[in-house]
mmCIF file of C-alpha atoms in Angstrom:
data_model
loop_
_atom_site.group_PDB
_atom_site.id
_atom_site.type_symbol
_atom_site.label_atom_id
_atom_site.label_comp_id
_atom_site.label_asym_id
_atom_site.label_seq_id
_atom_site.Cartn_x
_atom_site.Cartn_y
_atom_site.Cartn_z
ATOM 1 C CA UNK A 89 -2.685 26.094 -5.240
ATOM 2 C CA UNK A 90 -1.440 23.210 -3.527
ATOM 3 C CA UNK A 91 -3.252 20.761 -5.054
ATOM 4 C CA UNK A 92 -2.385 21.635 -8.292
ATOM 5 C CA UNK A 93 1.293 20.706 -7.385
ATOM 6 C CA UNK A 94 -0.051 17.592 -5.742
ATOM 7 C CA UNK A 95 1.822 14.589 -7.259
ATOM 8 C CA UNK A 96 3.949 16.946 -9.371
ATOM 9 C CA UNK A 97 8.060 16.249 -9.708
ATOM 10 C CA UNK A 98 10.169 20.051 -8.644
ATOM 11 C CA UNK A 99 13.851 20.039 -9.302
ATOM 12 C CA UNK A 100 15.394 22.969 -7.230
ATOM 13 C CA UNK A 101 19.076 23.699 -7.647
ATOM 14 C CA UNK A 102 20.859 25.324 -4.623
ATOM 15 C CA UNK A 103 18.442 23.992 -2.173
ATOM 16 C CA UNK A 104 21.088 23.491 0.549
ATOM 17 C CA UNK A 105 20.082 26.470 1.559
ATOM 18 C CA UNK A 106 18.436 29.739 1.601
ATOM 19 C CA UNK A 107 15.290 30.326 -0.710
ATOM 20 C CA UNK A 108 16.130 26.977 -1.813
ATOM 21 C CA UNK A 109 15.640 25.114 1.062
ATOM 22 C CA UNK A 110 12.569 27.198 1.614
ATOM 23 C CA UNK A 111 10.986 26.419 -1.683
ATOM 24 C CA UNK A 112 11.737 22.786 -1.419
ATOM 25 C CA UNK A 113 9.562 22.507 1.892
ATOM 26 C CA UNK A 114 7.278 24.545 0.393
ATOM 27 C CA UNK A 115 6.775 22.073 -2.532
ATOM 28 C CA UNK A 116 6.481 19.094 0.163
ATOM 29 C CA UNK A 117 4.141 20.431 1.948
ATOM 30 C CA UNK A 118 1.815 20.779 -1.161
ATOM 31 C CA UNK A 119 2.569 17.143 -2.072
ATOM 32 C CA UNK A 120 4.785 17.967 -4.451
ATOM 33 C CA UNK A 121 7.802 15.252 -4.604
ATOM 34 C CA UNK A 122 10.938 17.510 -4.357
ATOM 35 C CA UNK A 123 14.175 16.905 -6.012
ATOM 36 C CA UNK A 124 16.799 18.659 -4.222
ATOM 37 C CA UNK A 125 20.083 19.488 -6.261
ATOM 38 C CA UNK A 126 23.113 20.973 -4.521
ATOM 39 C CA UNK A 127 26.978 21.171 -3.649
ATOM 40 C CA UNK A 128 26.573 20.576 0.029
ATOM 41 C CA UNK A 129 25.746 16.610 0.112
ATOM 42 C CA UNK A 130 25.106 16.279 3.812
ATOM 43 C CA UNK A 131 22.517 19.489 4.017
ATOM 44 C CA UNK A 132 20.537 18.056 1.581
ATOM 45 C CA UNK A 133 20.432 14.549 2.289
ATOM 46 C CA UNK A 134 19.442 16.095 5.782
ATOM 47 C CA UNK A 135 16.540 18.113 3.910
ATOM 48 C CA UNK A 136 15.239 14.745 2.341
ATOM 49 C CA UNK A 137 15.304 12.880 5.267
ATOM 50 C CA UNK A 138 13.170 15.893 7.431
ATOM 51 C CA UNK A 139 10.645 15.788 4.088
ATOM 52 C CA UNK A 140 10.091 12.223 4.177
ATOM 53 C CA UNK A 141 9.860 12.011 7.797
ATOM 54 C CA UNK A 142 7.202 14.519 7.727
ATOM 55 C CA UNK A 143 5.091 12.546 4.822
ATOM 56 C CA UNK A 144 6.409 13.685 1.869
ATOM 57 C CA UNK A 145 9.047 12.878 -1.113
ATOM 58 C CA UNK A 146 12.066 13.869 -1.650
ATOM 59 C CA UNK A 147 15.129 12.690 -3.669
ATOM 60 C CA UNK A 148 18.796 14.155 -2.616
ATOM 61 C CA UNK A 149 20.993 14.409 -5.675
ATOM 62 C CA UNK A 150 24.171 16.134 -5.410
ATOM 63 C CA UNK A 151 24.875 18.609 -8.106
ATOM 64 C CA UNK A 152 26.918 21.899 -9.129
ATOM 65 C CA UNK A 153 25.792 23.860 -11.608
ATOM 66 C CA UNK A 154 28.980 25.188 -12.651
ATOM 67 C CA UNK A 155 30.465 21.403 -13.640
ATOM 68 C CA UNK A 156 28.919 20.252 -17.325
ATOM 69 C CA UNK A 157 27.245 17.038 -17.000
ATOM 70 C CA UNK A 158 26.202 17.457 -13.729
ATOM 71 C CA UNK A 159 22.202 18.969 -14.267
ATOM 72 C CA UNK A 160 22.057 15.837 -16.314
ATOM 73 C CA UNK A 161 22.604 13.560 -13.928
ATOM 74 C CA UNK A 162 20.207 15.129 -11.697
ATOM 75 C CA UNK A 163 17.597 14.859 -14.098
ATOM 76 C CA UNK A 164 18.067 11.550 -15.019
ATOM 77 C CA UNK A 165 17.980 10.078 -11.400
ATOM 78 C CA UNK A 166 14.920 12.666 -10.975
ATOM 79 C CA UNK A 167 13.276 10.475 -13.905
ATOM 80 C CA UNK A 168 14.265 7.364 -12.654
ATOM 81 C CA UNK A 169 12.866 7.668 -9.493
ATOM 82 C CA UNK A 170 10.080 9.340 -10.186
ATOM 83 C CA UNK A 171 9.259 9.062 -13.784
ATOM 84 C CA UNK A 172 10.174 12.523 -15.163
ATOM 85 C CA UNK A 173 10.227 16.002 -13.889
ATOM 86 C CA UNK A 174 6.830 19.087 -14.396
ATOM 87 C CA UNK A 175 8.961 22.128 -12.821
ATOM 88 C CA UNK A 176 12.752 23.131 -12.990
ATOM 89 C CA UNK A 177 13.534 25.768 -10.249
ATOM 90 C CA UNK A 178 17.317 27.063 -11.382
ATOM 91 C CA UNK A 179 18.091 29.051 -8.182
ATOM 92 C CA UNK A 180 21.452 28.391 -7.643
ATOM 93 C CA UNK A 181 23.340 31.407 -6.861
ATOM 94 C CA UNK A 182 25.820 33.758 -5.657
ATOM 95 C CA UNK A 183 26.994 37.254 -5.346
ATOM 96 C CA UNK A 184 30.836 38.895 -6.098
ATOM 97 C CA UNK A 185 31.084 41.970 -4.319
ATOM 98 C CA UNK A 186 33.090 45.041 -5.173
ATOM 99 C CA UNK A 187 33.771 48.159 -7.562
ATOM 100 C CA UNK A 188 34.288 47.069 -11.153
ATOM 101 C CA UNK A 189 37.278 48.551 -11.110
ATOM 102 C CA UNK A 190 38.648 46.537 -8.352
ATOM 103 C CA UNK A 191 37.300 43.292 -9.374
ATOM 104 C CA UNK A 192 39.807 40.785 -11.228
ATOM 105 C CA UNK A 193 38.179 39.274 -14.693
ATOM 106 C CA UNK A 194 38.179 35.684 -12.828
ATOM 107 C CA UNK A 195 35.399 37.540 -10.330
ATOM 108 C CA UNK A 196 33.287 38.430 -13.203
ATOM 109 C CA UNK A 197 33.508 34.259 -14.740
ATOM 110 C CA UNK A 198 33.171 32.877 -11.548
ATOM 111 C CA UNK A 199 30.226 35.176 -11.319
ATOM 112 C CA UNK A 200 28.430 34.350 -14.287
ATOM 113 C CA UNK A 201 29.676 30.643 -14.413
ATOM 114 C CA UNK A 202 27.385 30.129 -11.459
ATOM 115 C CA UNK A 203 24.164 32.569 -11.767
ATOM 116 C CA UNK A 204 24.115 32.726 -15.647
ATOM 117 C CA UNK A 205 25.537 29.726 -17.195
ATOM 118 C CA UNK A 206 24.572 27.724 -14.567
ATOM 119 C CA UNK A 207 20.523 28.547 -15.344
ATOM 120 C CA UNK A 208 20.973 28.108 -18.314
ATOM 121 C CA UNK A 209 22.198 24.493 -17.832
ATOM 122 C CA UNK A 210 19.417 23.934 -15.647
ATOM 123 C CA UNK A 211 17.122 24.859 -18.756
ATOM 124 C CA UNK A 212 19.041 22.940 -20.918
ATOM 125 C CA UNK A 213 19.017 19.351 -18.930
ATOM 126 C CA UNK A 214 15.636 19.527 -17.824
ATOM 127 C CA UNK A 215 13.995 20.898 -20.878
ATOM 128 C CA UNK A 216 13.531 17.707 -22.759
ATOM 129 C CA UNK A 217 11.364 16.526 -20.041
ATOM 130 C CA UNK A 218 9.617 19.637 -19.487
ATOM 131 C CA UNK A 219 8.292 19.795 -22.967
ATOM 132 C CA UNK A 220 7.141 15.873 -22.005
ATOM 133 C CA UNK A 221 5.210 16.779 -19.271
ATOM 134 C CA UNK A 222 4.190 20.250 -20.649
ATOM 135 C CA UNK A 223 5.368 21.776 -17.783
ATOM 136 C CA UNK A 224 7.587 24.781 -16.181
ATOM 137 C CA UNK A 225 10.736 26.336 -15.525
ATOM 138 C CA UNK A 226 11.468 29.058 -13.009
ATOM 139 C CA UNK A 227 14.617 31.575 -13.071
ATOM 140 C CA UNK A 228 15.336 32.760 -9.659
ATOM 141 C CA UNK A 229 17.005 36.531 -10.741
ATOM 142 C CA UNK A 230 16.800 39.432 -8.745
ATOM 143 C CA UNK A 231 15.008 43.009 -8.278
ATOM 144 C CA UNK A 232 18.972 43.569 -8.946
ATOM 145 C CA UNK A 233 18.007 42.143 -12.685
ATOM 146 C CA UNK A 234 16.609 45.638 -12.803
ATOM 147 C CA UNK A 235 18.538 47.894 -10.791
ATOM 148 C CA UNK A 236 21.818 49.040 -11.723
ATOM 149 C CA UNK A 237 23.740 49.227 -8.093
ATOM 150 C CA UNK A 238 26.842 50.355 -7.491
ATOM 151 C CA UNK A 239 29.221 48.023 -5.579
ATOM 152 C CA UNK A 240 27.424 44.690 -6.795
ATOM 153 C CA UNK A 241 28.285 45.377 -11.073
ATOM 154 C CA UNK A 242 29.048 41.526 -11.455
ATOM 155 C CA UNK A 243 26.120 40.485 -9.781
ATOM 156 C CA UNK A 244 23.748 43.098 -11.251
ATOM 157 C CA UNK A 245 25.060 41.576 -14.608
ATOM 158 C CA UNK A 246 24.681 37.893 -14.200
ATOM 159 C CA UNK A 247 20.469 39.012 -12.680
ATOM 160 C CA UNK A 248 19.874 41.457 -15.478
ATOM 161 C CA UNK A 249 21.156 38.066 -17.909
ATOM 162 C CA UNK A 250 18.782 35.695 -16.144
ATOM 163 C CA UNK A 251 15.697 38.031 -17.054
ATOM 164 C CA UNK A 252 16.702 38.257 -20.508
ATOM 165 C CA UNK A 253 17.414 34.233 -20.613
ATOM 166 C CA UNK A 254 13.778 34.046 -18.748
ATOM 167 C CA UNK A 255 12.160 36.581 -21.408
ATOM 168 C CA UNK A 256 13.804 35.049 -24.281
ATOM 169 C CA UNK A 257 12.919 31.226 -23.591
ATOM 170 C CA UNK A 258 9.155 32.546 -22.841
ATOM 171 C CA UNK A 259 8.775 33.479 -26.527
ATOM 172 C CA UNK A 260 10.469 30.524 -27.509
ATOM 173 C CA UNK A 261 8.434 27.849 -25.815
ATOM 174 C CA UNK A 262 5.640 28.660 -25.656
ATOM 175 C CA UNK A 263 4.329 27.500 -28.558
ATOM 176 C CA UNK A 264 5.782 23.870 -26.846
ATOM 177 C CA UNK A 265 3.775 24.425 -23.618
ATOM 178 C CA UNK A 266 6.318 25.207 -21.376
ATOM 179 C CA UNK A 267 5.586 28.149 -18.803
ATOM 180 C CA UNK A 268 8.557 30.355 -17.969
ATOM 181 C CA UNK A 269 8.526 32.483 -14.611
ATOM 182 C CA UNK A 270 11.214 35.040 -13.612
ATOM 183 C CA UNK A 271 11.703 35.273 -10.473
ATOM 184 C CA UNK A 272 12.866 38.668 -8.815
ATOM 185 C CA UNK A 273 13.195 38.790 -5.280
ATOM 186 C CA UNK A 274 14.302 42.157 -2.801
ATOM 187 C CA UNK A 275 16.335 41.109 0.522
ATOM 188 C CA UNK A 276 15.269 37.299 1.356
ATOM 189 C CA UNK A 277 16.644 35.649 4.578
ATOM 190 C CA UNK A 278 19.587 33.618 3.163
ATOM 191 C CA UNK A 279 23.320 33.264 3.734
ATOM 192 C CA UNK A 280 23.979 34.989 0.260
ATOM 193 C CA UNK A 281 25.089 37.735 1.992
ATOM 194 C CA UNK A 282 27.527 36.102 4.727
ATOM 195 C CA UNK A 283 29.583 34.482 1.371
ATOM 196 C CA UNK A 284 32.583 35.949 0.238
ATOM 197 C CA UNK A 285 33.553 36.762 -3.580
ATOM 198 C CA UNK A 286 35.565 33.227 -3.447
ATOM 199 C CA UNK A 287 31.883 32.034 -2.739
ATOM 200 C CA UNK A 288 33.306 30.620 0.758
ATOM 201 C CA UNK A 289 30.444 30.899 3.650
ATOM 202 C CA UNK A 290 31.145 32.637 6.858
ATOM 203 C CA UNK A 291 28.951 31.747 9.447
ATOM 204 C CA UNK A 292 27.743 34.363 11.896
ATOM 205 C CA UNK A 293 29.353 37.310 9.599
ATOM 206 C CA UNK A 294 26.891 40.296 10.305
ATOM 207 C CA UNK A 295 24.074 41.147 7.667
ATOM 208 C CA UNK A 296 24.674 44.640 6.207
ATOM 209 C CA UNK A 297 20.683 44.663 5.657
ATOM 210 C CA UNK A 298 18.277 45.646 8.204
ATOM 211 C CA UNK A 299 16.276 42.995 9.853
ATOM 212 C CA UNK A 300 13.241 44.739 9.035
ATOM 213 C CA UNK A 301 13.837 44.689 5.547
ATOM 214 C CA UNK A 302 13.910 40.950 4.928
ATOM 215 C CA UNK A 303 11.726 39.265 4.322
ATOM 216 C CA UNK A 304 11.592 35.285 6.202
ATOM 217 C CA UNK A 305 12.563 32.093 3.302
ATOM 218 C CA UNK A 306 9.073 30.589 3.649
ATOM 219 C CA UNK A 307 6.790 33.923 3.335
ATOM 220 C CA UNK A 308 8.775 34.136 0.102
ATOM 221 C CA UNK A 309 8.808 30.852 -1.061
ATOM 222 C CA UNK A 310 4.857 30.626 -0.836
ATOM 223 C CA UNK A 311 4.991 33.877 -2.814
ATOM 224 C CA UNK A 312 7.308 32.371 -5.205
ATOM 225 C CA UNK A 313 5.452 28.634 -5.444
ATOM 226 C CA UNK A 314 1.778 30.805 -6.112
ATOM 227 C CA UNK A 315 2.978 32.227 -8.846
ATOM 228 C CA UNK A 316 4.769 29.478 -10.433
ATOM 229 C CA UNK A 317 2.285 26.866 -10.017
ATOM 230 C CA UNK A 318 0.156 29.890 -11.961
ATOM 231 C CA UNK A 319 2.391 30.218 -14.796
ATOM 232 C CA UNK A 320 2.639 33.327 -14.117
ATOM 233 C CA UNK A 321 5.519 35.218 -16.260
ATOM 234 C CA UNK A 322 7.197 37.185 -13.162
ATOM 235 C CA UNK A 323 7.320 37.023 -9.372
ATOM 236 C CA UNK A 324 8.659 40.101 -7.673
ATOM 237 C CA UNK A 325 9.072 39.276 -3.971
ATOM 238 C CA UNK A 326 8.987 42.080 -1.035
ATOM 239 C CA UNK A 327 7.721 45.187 -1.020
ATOM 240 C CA UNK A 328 10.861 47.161 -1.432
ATOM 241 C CA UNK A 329 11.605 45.018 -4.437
ATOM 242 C CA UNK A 330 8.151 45.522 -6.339
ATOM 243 C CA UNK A 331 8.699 49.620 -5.519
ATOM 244 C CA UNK A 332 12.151 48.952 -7.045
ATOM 245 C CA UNK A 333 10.861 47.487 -10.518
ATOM 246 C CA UNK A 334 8.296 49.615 -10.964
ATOM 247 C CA UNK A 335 10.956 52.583 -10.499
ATOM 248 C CA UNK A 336 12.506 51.365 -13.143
ATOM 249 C CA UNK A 337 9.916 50.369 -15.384
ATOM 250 C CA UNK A 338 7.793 53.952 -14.802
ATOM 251 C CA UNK A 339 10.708 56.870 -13.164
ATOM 252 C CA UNK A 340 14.226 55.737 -14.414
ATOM 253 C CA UNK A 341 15.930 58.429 -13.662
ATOM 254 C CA UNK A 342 14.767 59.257 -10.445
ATOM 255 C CA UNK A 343 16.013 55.849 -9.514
ATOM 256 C CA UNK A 344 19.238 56.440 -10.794
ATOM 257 C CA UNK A 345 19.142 59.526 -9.223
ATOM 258 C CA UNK A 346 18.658 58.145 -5.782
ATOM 259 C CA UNK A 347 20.766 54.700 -6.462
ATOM 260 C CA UNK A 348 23.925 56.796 -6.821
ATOM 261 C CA UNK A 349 23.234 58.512 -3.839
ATOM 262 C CA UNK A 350 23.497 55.050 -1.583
ATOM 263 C CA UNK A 351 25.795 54.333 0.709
ATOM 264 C CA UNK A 352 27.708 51.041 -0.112
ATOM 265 C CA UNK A 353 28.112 49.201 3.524
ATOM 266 C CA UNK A 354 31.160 46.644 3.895
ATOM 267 C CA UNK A 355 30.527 42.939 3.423
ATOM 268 C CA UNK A 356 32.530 39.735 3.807
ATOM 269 C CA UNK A 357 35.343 40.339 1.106
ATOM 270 C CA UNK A 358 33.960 42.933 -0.583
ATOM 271 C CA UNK A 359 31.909 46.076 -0.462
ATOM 272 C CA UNK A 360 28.270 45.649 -0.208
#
């Protein structure tokens, strides 16, 4: 696998952090040259600076997804510097916390501004070089993107959206030669879950989730980068999140049955 990537171009959005940052390391250390788009300048400038240090190539281009005009530039210093870009990652993400009832409409926008319409921006700026290099683009959803849980609605929206933008663009490209991988991952080590529904980060705010239950950034991005780099259709990432989908592909409503029975724990700002 990781010669395949050798030489290859990877834009990741939201690699500041997270699975992001993860995948981004993981691409460098296959020889991939990494372009890392994000909000938070200094992180990845840091990021670049660690890759190239360590051998590799990286390019720190700051970018939110939420701002038109913004994945363009991106790709268009991407091709400058390195001549034009074989995989889009569109990770970039958040989650809104709370009842549906309690949540204002401005919590559902600002939700899908970021995890929806920001993807599909992603697609939409890199594509044209993509179909160049007859390459790949990867949606980073959610095992949520099949699980209807209460306490999360806006979230569980904006994932269950990204699988049907990542199901929808496979039919239509690839004709063009353009693989298309969803990407559903269960409970990843990230600071999704220490950000409130303003999508301010609080540092050292306790993780409702078990430790046991998440899975470490890198184990999951090697997962994620395998299947990728295979043009494979789907990656479902931990254990508890490949029980999850098949649930709901194969026993619906004994997952419904036992998701309405969970107990929603507290998070930053919200309910979680």
């Amino acid at each position: 696998m990781a010669s395949k990537l050798a030489g290859r171009v990877v834009l990741i959005t939201g690699a500041s952090s997270g699975i992001g940052e993860a995948l981004a390391r993981e691409v460098a250390r296959r020889g991939g040259r990494v372009v890392l788009a994000a909000r938070r300048t200094e992180r990845i400038e840091a990021l670049e600076t660690e890759i190239r240090r360590s051998g590799g190539d990286a390019l720190a281009t700051p970018c939110d997804v939420t701002r038109d005009g913004d994945v363009e530039r991106a790709v268009a210093q991407a091709s400058e510097a390195f001549g034009g870009i074989d995989i889009a990652i569109a990770n970039a993400g958040f989650s809104v916390a709370g009842r549906v009832e309690d949540l204002a409409l401005d919590d559902f926008r600002r939700q899908l501004e970021t995890n929806v319409f920001g993807a599909l921006r992603t697609v939409k700026a890199a594509l044209p070089e993509l179909k160049r290099s007859r390459g790949g683009v990867a949606l980073v959803g959610s095992v949520l993107g099949y699980l209807a849980v209460p306490g999360v609605g806006a979230y569980t929206m904006s994932k269950f959206a990204v699988r049907a933008l990542a199901e929808t663009l496979r039919a239509e490209l690839r004709a063009e030669g353009v693989a298309v991988t969803h990407v559903a991952p269960g409970y990843v080590a990230s600071e999704i879950r220490q950000i409130d529904n303003a999508g301010n980060l609080h540092e050292g705010a306790q993780d409702p989730v078990p430790r046991w239950l998440v899975m470490p950034a890198q184990t999951a991005a090697r997962q994620i980068m395998d299947g990728i780099v295979a043009r494979r259709a789907e990656v479902v990432v931990t254990a508890h999140g490949k029980l999850g989908v098949s649930l709901s592909r194969h026993a619906p409503g004994l997952l419904r049955a036992t998701v309405s029975r969970l107990p929603r724990k507290r998070r930053v700002s919200g309910e979680r």
